[in-house]
Short mmCIF file of C-alpha atoms in Angstrom, two decimals:
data_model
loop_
_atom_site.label_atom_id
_atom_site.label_comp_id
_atom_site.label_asym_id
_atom_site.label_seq_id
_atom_site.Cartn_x
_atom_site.Cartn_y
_atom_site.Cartn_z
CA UNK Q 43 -54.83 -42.15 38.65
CA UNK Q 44 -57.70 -40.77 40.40
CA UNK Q 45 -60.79 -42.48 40.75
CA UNK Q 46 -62.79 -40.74 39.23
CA UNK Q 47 -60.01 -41.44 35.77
CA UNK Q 48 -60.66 -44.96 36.88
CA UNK Q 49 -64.78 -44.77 36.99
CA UNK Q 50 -64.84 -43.26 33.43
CA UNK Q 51 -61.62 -46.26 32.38
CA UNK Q 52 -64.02 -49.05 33.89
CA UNK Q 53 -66.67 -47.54 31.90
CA UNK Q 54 -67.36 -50.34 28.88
CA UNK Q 55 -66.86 -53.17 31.82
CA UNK Q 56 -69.25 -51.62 34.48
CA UNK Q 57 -71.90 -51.48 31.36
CA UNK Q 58 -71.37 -54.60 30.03
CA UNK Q 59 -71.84 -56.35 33.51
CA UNK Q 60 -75.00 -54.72 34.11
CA UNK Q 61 -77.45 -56.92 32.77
CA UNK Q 62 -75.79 -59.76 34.69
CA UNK Q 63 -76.17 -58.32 37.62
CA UNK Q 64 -79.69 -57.67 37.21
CA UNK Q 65 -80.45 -61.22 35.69
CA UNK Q 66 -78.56 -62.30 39.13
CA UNK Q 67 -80.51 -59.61 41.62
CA UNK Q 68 -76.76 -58.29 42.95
CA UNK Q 69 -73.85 -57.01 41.52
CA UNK Q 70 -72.16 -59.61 39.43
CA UNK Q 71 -68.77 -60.85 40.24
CA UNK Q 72 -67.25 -58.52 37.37
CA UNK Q 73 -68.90 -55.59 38.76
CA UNK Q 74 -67.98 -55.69 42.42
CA UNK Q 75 -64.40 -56.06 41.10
CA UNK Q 76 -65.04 -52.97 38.97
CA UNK Q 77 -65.43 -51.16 42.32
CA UNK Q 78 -62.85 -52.88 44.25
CA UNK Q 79 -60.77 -51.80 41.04
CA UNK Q 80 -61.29 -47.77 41.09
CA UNK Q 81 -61.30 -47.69 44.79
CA UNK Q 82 -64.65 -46.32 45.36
CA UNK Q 83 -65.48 -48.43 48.18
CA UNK Q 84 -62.62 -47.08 50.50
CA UNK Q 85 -62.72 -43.63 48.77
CA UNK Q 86 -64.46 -42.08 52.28
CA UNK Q 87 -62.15 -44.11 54.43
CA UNK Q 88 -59.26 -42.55 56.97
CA UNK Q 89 -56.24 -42.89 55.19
CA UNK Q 90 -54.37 -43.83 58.45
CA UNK Q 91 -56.63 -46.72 57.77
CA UNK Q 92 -55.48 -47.72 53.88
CA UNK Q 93 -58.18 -45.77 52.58
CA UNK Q 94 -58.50 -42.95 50.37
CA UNK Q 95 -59.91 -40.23 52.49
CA UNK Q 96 -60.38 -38.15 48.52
CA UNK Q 97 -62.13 -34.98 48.39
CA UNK Q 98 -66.23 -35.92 48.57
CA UNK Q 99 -66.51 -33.60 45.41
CA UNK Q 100 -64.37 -36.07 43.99
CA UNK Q 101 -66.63 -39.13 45.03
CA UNK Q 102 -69.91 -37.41 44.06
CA UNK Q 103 -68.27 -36.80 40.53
CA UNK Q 104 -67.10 -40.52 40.96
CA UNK Q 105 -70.84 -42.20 41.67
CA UNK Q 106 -72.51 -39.94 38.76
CA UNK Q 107 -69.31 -41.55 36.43
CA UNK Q 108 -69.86 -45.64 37.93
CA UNK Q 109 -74.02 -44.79 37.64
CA UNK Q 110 -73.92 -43.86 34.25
CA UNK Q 111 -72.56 -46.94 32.85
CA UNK Q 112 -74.29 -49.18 35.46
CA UNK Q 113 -76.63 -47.76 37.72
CA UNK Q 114 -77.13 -50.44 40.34
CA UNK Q 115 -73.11 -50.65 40.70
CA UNK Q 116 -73.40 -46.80 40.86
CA UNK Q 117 -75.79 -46.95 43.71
CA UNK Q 118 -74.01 -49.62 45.65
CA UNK Q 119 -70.93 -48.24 45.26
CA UNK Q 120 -72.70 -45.12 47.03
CA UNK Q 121 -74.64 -46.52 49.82
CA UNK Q 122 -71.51 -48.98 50.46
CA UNK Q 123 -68.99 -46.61 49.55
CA UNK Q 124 -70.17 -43.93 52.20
CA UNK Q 125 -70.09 -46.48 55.20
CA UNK Q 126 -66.44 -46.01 55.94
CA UNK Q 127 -66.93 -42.32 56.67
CA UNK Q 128 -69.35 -42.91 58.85
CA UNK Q 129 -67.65 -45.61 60.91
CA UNK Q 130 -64.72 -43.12 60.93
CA UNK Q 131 -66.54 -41.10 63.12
CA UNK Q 132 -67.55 -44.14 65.72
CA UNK Q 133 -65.27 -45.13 68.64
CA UNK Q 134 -61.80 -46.09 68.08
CA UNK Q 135 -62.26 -49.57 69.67
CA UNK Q 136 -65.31 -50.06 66.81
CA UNK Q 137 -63.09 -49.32 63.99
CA UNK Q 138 -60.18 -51.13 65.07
CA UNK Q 139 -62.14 -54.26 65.78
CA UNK Q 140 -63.50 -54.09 61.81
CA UNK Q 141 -60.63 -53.09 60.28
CA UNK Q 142 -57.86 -54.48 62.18
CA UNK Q 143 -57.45 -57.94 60.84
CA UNK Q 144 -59.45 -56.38 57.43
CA UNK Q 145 -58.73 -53.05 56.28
CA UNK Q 146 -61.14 -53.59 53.10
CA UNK Q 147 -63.78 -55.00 55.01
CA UNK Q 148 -67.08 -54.20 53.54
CA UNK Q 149 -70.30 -52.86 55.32
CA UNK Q 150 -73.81 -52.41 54.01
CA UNK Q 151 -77.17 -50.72 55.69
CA UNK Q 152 -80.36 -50.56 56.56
CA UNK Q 153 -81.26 -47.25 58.53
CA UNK Q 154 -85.08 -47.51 58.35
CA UNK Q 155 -85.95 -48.12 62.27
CA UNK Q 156 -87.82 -51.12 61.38
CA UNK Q 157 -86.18 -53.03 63.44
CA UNK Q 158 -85.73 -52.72 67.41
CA UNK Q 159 -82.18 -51.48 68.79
CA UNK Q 160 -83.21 -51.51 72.87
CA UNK Q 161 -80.71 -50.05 74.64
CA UNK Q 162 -79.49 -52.60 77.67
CA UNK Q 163 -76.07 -52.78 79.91
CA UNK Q 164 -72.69 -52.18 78.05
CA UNK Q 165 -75.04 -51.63 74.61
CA UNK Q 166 -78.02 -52.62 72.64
CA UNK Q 167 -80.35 -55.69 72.06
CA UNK Q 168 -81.00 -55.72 68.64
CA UNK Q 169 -83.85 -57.65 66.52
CA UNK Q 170 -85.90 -57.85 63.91
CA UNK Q 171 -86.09 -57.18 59.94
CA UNK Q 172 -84.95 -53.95 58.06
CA UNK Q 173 -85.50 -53.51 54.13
CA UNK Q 174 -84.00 -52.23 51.27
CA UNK Q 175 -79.61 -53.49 52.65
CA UNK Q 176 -78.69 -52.51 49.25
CA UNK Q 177 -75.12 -54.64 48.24
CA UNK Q 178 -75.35 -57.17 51.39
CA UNK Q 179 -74.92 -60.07 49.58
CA UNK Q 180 -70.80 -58.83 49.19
CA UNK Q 181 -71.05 -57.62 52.73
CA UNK Q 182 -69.20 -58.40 56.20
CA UNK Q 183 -71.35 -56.33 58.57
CA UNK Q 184 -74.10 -54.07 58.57
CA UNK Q 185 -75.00 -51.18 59.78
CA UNK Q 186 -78.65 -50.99 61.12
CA UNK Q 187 -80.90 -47.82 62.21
CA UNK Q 188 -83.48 -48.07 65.35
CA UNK Q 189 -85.21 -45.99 67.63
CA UNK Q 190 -83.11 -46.30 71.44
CA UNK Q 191 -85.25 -44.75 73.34
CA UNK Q 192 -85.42 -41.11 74.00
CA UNK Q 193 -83.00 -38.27 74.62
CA UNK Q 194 -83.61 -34.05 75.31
CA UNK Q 195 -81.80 -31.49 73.53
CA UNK Q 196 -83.05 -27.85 73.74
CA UNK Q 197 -86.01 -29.03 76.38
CA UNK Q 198 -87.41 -30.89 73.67
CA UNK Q 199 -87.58 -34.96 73.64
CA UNK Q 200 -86.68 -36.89 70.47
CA UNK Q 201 -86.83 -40.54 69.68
CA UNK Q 202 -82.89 -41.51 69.44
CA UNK Q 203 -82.28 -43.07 66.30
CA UNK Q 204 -79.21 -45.13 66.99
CA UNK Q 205 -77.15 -46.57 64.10
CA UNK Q 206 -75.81 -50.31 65.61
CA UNK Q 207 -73.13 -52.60 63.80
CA UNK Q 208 -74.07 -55.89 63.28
CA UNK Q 209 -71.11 -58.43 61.98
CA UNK Q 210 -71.34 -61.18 59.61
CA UNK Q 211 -72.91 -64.01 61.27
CA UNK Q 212 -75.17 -62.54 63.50
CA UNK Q 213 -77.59 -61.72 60.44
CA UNK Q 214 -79.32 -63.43 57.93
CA UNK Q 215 -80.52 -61.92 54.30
CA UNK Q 216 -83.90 -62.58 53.03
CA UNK Q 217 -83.85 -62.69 49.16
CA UNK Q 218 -86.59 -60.33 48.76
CA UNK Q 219 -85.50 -57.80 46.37
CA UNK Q 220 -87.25 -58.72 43.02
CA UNK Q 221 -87.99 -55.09 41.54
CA UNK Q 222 -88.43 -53.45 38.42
CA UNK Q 223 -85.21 -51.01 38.57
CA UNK Q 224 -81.97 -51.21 40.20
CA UNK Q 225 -82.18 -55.30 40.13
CA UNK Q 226 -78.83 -55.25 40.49
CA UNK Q 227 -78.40 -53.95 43.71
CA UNK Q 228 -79.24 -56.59 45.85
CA UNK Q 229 -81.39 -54.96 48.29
CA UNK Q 230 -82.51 -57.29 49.97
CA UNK Q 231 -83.86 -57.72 54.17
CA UNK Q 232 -81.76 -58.16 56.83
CA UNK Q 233 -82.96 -60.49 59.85
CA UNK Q 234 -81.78 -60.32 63.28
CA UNK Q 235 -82.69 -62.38 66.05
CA UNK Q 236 -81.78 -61.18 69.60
CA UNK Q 237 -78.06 -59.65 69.20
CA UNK Q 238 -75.85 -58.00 71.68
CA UNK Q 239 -73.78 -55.02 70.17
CA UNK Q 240 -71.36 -53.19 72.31
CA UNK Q 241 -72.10 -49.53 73.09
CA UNK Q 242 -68.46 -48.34 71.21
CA UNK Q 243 -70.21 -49.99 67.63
CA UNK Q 244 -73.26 -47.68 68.25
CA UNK Q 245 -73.66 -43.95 67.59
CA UNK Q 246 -76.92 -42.07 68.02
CA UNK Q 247 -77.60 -40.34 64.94
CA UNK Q 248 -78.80 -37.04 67.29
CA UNK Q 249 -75.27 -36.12 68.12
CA UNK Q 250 -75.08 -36.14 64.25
CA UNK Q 251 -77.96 -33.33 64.18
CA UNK Q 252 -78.73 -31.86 67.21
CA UNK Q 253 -75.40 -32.35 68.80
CA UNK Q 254 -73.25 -31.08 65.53
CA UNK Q 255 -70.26 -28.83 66.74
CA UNK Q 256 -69.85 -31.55 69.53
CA UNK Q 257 -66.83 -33.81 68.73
CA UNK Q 258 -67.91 -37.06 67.75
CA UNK Q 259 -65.58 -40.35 69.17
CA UNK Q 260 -64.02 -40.70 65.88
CA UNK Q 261 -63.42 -37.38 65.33
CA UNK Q 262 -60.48 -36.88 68.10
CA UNK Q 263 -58.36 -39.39 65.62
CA UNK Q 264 -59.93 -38.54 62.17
CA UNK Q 265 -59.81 -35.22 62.43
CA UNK Q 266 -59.49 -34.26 58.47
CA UNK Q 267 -62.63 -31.84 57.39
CA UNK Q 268 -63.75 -34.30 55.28
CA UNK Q 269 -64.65 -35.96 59.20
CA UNK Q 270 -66.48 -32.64 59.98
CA UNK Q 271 -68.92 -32.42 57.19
CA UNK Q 272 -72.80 -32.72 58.11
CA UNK Q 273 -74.01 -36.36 58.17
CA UNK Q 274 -77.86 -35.80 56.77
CA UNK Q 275 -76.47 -33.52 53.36
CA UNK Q 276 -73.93 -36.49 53.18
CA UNK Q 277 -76.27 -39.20 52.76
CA UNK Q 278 -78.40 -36.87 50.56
CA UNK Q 279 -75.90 -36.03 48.23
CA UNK Q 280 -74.35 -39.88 48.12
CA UNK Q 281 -78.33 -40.72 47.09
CA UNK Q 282 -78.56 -37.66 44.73
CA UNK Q 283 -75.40 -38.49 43.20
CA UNK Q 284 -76.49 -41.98 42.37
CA UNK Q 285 -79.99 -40.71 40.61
CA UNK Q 286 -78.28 -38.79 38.43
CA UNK Q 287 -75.48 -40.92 37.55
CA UNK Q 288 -78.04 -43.38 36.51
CA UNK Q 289 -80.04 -40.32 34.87
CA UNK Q 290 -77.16 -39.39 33.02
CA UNK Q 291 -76.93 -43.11 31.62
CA UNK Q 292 -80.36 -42.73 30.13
CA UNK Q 293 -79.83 -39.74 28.26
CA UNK Q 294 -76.66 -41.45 26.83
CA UNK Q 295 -78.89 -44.02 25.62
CA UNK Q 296 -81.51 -42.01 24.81
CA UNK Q 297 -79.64 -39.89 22.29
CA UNK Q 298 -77.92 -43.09 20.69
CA UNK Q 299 -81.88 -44.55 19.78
CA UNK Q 300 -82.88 -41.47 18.90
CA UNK Q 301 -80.11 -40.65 16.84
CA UNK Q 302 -80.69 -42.74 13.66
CA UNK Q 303 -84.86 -43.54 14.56
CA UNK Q 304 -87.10 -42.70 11.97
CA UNK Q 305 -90.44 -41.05 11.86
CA UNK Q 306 -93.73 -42.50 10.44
CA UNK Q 307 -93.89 -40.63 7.46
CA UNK Q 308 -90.07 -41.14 6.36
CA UNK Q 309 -88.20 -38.64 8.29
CA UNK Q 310 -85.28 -38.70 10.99
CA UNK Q 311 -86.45 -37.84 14.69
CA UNK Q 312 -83.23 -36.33 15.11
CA UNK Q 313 -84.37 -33.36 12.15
CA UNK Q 314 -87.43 -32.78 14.59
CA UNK Q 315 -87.26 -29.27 16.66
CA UNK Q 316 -89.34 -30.61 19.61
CA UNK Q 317 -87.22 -33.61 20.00
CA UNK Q 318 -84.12 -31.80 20.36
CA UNK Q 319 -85.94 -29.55 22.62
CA UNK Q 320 -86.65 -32.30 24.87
CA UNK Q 321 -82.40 -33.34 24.50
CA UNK Q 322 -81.34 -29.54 25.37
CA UNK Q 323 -83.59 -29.39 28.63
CA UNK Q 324 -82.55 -33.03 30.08
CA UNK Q 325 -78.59 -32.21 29.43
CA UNK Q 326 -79.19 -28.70 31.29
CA UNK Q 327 -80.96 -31.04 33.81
CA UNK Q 328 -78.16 -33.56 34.37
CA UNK Q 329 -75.35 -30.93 33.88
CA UNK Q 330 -77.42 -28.62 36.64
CA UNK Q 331 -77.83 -31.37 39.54
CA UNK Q 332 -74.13 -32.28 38.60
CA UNK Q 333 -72.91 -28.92 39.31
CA UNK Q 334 -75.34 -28.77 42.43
CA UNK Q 335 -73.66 -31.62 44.03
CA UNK Q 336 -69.87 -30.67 43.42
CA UNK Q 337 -71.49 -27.19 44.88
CA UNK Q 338 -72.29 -28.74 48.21
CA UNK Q 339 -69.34 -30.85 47.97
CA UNK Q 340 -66.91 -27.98 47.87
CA UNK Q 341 -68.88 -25.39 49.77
CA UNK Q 342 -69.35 -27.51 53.09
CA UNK Q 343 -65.88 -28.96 52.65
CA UNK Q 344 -64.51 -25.01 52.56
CA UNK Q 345 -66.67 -24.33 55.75
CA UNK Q 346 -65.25 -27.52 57.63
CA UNK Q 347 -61.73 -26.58 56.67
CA UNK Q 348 -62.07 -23.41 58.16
CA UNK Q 349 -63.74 -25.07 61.59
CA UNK Q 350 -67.41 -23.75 60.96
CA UNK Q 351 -69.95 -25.71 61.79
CA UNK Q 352 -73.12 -24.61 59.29
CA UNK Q 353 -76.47 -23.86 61.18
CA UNK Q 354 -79.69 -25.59 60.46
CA UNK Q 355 -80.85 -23.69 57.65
CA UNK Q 356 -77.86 -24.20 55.69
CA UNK Q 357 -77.80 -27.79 56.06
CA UNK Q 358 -81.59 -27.74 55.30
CA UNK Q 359 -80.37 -25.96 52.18
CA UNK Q 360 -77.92 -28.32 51.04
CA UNK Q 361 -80.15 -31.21 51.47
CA UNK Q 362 -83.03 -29.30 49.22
CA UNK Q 363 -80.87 -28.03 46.92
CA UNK Q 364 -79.45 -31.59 45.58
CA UNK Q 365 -82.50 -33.58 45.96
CA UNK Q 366 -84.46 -31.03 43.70
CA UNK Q 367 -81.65 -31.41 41.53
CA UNK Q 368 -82.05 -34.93 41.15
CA UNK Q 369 -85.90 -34.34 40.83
CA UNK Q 370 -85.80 -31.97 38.30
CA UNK Q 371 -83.22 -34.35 36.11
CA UNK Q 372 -85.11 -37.23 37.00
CA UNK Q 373 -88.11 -35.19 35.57
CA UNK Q 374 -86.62 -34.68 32.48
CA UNK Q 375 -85.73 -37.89 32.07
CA UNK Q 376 -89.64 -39.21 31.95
CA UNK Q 377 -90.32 -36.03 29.32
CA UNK Q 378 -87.83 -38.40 27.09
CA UNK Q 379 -89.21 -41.53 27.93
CA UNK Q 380 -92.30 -40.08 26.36
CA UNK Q 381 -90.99 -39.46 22.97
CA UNK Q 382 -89.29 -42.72 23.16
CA UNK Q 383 -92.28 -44.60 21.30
CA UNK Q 384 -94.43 -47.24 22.41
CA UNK Q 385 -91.30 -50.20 21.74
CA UNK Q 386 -89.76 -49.14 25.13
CA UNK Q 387 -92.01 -50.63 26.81
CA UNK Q 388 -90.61 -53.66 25.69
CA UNK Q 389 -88.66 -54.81 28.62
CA UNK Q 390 -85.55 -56.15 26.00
CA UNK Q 391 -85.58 -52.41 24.73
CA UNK Q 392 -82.21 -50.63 25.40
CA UNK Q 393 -84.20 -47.84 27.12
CA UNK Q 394 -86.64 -49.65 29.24
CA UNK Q 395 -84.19 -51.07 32.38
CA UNK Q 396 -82.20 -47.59 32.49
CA UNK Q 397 -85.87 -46.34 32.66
CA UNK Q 398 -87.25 -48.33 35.77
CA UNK Q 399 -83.11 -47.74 37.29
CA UNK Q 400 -83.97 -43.80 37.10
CA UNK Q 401 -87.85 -44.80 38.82
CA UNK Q 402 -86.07 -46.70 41.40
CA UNK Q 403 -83.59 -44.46 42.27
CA UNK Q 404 -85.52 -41.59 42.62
CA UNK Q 405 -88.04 -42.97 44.82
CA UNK Q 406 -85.57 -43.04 47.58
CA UNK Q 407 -86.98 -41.15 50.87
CA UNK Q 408 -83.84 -39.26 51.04
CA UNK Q 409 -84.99 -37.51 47.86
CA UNK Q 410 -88.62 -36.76 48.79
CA UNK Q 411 -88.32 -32.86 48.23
CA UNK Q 412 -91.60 -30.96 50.00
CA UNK Q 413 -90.59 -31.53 53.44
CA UNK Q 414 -86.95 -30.89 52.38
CA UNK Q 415 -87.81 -27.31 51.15
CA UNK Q 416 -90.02 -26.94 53.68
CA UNK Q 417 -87.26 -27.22 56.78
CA UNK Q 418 -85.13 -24.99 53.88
CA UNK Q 419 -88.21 -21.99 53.36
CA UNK Q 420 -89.70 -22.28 56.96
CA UNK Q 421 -86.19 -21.62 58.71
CA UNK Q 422 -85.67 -18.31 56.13
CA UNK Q 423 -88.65 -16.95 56.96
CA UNK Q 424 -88.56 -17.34 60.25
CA UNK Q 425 -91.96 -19.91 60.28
CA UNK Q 426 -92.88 -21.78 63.35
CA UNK Q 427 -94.30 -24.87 61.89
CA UNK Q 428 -91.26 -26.51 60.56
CA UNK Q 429 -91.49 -30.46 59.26
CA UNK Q 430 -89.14 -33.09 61.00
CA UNK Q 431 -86.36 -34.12 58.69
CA UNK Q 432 -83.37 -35.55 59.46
CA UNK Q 433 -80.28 -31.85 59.42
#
């Protein structure tokens, strides 16, 4: 069975466990074994390793399927989910000293430089507090973004933003996440107090960008294209992919309310042509950014099959392309909301936590669009004043 089969089987489960997870502020007990269940959380990793190592079409399609039952498992199981990819392209050494003894071992994030990652002999210093370590509290390590100093590609210096991993112990969490949407994720902070972390569990995320075409450390032993594809649109479509998954759950719910609610003078909402104007545009919406992601998915995984490596503008592209698919979905989602009536705002109202999910979800800076199809635009036509975004 693939996983996605298995996302839309654990369906009923993933929703019921939902509002336990948010009444707890992290995925409930029944939910993270939802995950464990489908394999999501090892999807992304080298099979040589136990994982999956599925087609990231087939993950994308996978998050939308988890997010619309339960959109904080959704988005856990995509910020966690994605970590094994990424660690497949560190140093040998760094993956066999996390999944050596533990093959399933589980990593969450925090890549806002918050924090401070110094760079020091044989690796980095590392402490401080980073926000927002969405699906910690089921965690083993982390994996934490800061600013290592500087380094010069193309006579041009750029702060290097240096992705360190941080094992259990050597952190604490901070119960800070108490939020209006995606309760159930657990993001809370992540505290550090003066760690050493060996150079071989750091990567700079500039050989990521700048440097891509250059063979990463992990790529000489993973060297499937699913290894090769372009780190920023990954993260951007993993974030994407969650919004609409949990966009997706709204409109479900959405058209069960509105199904059988009446109007104030006796009628059926369901009868009313603007109403099922509004239902027409958000499906087109959803189905649109769901077709936009399996897009990139396939498109980039075509190009790194065939050893390309796609130039800046493409990438900028990709990036644009699913976050304004997300926006646009997400922005169909509030014109519902509106003709929801004045009870959803009743926080026991079946609509009113998918609501503040979609709110939360979208917020995410991976998803701010402007500068995104501004690096997209500028680069096309040729523009010299291009915004700094991560490619």
């Amino acid at each position: 069975m693939s996983i996605l089969d298995s996302a839309r089987e654990a369906g009923p489960a993933l929703a019921a466990s939902d509002a336990d997870s948010a009444r707890l502020g992290y995925l409930s007990d029944e939910a993270w074994a939802q995950l464990q269940r489908i394999g999501v959380l090892r999807a992304l990793q080298p099979k040589r390793w136990g994982g999956g190592e599925v087609p990231f079409a087939e993950y994308l399609a996978t998050i939308v399927e988890i997010g619309r039952h339960s959109p904080a498992a959704g988005w856990v199981a995509s910020v966690v989910g994605v970590h094994p990819w990424q660690i497949a392209l560190f140093d040998e050494r760094a993956q066999a000293e996390l999944w050596g003894d533990d093959p399933a071992l589980v990593i969450a994030s925090s890549y806002t430089p918050t924090g401070k990652v110094e760079a020091v002999e044989g690796g980095f210093a590392v402490s401080g507090r980073w926000s927002f370590s969405s699906g910690s509290h089921h965690a083993d390590a982390i994996i934490l973004g800061g600013i290592a100093g500087t380094r010069e590609f193309d006579g041009r210096e750029y702060g290097d933003f240096t992705s360190v991993v941080v094992a259990k112990g050597d952190y604490t969490i901070d119960q800070t996440w108490n939020t209006a949407g995606l309760r159930g994720t657990g993001s809370n902070d992540v505290v550090v107090d003066n760690v050493f972390v060996p150079a071989y569990r750091a990567q700079s995320h500039l050989d990521y960008t700048h440097g891509l075409g250059t063979p990463l450390p992990g790529q000489a032993v993973n060297d499937g294209p699913l290894y090769r594809l372009p780190w920023a649109v990954v993260f951007g479509a993993i974030i994407s992919a969650a919004a609409v998954g949990a966009a997706k759950g709204f409109l479900d719910r959405w058209t069960a309310e509105t199904r059988n609610r009446r109007t104030n003078y006796g009628g059926v909402l369901r009868d009313e042509p603007v109403v099922q104007n509004h239902l027409a545009k958000a499906a087109w919406a959803v189905d649109a950014a769901e077709l936009k992601l399996r897009r990139a998915a396939t498109e980039l995984t075509a190009a790194a099959e065939a050893g390309a490596v796609p130039g800046k503008e493409e990438r900028a592209f990709y990036r644009w392309d699913v976050a304004h698919a997300a926006q646009v979905a997400v922005d169909e989602i509030v014109s519902l909301m509106r003709t929801a009536s004045g009870r959803a705002a009743y926080v026991d109202h079946p609509l009113h936590r998918a609501y503040q999910d979609v709110m939360a979800a979208i917020g995410h800076a991976f998803l701010v669009e402007e500068p995104l199809g501004n690096a997209f635009a500028g680069r096309r036509l040729g523009s010299g004043n291009l915004p700094e975004v991560h490619l």
